[in-house]
Short mmCIF file of C-alpha atoms in Angstrom, two decimals:
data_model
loop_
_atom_site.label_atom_id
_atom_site.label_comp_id
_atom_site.label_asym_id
_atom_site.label_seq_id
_atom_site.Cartn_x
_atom_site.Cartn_y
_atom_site.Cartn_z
CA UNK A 1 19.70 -31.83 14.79
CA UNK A 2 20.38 -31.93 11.15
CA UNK A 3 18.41 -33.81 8.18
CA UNK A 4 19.53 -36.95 7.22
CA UNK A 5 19.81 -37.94 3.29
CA UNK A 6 16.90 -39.70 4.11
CA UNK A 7 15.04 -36.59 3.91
CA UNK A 8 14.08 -35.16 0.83
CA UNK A 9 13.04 -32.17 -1.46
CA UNK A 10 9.76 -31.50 -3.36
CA UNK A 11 8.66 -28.73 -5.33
CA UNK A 12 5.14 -27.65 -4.71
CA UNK A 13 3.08 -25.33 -6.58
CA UNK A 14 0.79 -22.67 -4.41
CA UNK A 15 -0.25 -19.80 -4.86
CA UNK A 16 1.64 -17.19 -2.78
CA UNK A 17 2.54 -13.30 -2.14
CA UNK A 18 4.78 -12.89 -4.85
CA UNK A 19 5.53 -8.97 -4.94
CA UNK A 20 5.09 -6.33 -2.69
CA UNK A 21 5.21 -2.42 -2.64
CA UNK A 22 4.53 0.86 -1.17
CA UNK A 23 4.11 4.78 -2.99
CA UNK A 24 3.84 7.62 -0.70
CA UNK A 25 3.05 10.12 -3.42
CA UNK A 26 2.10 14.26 -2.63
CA UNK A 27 0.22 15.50 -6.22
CA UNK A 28 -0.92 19.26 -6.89
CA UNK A 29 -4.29 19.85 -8.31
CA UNK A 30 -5.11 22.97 -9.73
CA UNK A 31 -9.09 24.01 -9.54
CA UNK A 32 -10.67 26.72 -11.08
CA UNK A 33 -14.37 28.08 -9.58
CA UNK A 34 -16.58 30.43 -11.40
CA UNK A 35 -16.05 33.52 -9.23
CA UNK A 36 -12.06 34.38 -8.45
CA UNK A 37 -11.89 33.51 -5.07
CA UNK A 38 -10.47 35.87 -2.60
CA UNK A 39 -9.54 33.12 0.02
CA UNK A 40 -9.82 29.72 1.13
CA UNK A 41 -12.41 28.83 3.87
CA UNK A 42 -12.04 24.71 3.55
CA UNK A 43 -10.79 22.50 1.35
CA UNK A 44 -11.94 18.53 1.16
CA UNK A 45 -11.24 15.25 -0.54
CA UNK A 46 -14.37 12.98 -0.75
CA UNK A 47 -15.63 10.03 -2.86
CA UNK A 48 -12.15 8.05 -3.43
CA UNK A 49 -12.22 4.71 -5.81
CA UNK A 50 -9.33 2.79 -7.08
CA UNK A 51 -8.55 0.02 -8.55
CA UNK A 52 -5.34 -1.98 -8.76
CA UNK A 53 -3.85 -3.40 -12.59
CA UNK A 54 -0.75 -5.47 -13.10
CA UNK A 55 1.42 -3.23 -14.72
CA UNK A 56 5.25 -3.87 -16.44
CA UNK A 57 7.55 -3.87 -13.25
CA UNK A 58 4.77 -2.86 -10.67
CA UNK A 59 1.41 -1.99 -10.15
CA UNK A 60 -0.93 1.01 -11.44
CA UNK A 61 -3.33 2.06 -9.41
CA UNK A 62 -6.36 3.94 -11.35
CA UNK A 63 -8.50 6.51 -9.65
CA UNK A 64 -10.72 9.18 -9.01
CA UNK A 65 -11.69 11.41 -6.13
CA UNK A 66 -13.64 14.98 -5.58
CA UNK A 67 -12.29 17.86 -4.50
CA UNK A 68 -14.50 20.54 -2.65
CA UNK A 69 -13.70 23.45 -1.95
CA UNK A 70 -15.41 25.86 0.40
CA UNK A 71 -14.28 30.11 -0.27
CA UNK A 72 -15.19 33.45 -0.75
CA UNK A 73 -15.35 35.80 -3.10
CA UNK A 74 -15.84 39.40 -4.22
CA UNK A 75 -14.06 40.43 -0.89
CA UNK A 76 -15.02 38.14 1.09
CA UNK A 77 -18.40 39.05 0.78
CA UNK A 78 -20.32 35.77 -0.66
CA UNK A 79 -18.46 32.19 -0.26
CA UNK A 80 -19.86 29.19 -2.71
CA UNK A 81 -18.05 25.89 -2.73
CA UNK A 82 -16.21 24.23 -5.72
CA UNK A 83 -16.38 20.71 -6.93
CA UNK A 84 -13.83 18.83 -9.23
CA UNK A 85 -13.73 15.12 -10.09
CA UNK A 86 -9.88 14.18 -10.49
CA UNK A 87 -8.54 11.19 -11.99
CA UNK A 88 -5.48 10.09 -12.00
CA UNK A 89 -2.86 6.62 -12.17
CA UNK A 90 -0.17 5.85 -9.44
CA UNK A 91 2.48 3.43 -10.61
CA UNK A 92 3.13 1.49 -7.53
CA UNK A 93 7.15 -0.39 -7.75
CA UNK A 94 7.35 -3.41 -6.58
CA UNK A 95 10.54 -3.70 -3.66
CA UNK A 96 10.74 -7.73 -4.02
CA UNK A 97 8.97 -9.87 -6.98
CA UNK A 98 9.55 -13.43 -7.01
CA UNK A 99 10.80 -14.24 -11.04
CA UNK A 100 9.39 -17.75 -10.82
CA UNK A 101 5.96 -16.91 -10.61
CA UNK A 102 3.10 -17.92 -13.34
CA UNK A 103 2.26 -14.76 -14.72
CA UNK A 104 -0.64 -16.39 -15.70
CA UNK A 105 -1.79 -16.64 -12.79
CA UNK A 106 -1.46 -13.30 -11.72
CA UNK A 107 -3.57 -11.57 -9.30
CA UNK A 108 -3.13 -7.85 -7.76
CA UNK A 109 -4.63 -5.63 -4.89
CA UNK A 110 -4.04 -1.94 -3.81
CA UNK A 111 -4.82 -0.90 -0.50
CA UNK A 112 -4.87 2.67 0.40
CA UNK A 113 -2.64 3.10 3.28
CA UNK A 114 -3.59 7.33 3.36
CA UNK A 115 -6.52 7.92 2.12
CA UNK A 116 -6.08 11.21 -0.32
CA UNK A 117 -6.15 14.07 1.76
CA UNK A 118 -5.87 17.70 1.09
CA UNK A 119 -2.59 19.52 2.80
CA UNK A 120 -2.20 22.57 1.38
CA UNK A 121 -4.90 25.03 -0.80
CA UNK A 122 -3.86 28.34 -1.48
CA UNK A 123 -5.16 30.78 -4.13
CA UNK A 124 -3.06 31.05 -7.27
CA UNK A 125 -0.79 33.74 -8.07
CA UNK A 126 -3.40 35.29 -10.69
CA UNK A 127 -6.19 34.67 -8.10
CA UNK A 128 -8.48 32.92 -10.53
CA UNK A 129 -7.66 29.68 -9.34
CA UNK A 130 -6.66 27.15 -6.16
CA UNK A 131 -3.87 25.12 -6.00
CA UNK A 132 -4.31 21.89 -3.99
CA UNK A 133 -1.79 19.68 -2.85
CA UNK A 134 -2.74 15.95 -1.92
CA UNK A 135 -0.68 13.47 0.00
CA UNK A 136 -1.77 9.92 -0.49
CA UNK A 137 0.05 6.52 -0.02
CA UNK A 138 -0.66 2.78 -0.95
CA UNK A 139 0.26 -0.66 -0.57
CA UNK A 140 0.21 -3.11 -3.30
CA UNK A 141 0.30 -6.91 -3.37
CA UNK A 142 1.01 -9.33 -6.00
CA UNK A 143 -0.49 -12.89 -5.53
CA UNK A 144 0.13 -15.53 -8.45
CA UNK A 145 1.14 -19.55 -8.74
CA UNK A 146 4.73 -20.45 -7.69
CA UNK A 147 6.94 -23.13 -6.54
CA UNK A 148 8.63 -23.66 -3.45
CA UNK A 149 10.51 -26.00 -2.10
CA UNK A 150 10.14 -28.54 1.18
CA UNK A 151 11.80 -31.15 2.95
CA UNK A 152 9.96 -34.34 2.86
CA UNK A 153 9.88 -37.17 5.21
CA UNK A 154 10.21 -40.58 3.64
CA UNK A 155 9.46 -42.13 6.54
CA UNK A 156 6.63 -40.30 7.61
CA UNK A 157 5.76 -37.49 9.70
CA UNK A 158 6.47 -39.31 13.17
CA UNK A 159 10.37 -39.22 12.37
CA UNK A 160 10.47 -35.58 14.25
CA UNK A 161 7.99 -35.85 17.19
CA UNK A 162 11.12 -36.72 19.77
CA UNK A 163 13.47 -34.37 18.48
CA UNK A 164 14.72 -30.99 19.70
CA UNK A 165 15.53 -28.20 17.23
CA UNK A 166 18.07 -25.59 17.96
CA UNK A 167 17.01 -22.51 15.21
CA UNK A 168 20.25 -20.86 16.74
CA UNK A 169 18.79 -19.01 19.64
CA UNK A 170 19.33 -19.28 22.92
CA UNK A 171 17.16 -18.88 25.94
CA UNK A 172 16.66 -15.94 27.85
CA UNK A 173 18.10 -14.19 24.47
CA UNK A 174 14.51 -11.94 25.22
CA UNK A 175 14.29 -10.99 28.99
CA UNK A 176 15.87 -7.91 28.38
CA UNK A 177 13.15 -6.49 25.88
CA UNK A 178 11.01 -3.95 27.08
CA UNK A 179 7.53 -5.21 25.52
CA UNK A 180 6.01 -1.48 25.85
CA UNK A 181 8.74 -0.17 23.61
CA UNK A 182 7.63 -2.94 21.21
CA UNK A 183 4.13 -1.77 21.35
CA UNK A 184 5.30 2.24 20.55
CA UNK A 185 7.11 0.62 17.63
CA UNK A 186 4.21 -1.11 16.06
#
């Protein structure tokens, strides 16, 4: 079935996702104790906090986290662990931004897909300090006032109730789906 022109369009003003993104990011930290480690026992990310800001063309995500790190020293005779607060700013790009949004109206979120993790800690090549690589990854939203668009009924809603609609698929078009392989996928 197809609308008539007795059907028709409205522009309504909600508020709605209006930008979305996703940063895998892998950082290297470089920490320094007080005794020249000899080698690395542990290595730990505690503490995280973030928050999200708008930001140009995307989103900045402002943080900080601790790094602790557990080693010995003095070959290998004594171990001692190392703390270091790290900040640092991700500048999340958006993938899709709708441009007739009310940038008033602008509101944003971060969500920390990874939490920061440690991968790697080695000792540095002039053994005084550790290097630390991170891997972290987020998810940003951007939520503001926009318009869309909608069919209207000018003869009320009861126009449609003993109508079929035929969104182009067939049935049966899904037998052949194996719903475990859809689970694996998710």
């Amino acid at each position: 079935m197809s609308l008539s022109h007795k059907h028709q369009c409205r522009e309504i003003i909600t508020k709605a996702i209006c930008g979305k993104g996703r940063k895998f990011s892998t950082v290297t930290h470089t920490v320094t104790p007080p005794n020249g480690p000899t080698s690395i026992l542990g290595a730990w990310i505690i503490n995280h906090q973030y928050e999200a800001v708008s930001a140009g063309d995307g989103i900045e995500v402002i943080g900080t986290y601790d790094i602790n790190i557990w080693y010995s020293y003095d070959k290998n005779s004594q171990t001692d662990v190392a703390k270091e607060t790290v900040s640092y700013v991700e500048h999340v790009p958006l993938s899709y931004l709708d441009p007739k949004h009310r940038a008033a109206t602008v509101e944003v979120s971060a969500d920390a897909t990874q939490e920061p993790s440690c991968v790697e800690a080695t000792v540095s090549a002039g053994g005084s300090s550790v290097i630390i690589r991170v891997e972290r990854e987020f998810a940003v939203e951007l939520v503001a006032e926009t318009k869309v668009c909608v069919k209207v009924c000018t003869d009320g809603c009861g126009d449609y109730e003993d109508k079929d609609y035929d969104f182009g698929s067939g049935d049966g078009d899904y037998d052949d789906l194996d719903p475990d392989l859809l689970d694996d996928e998710l």
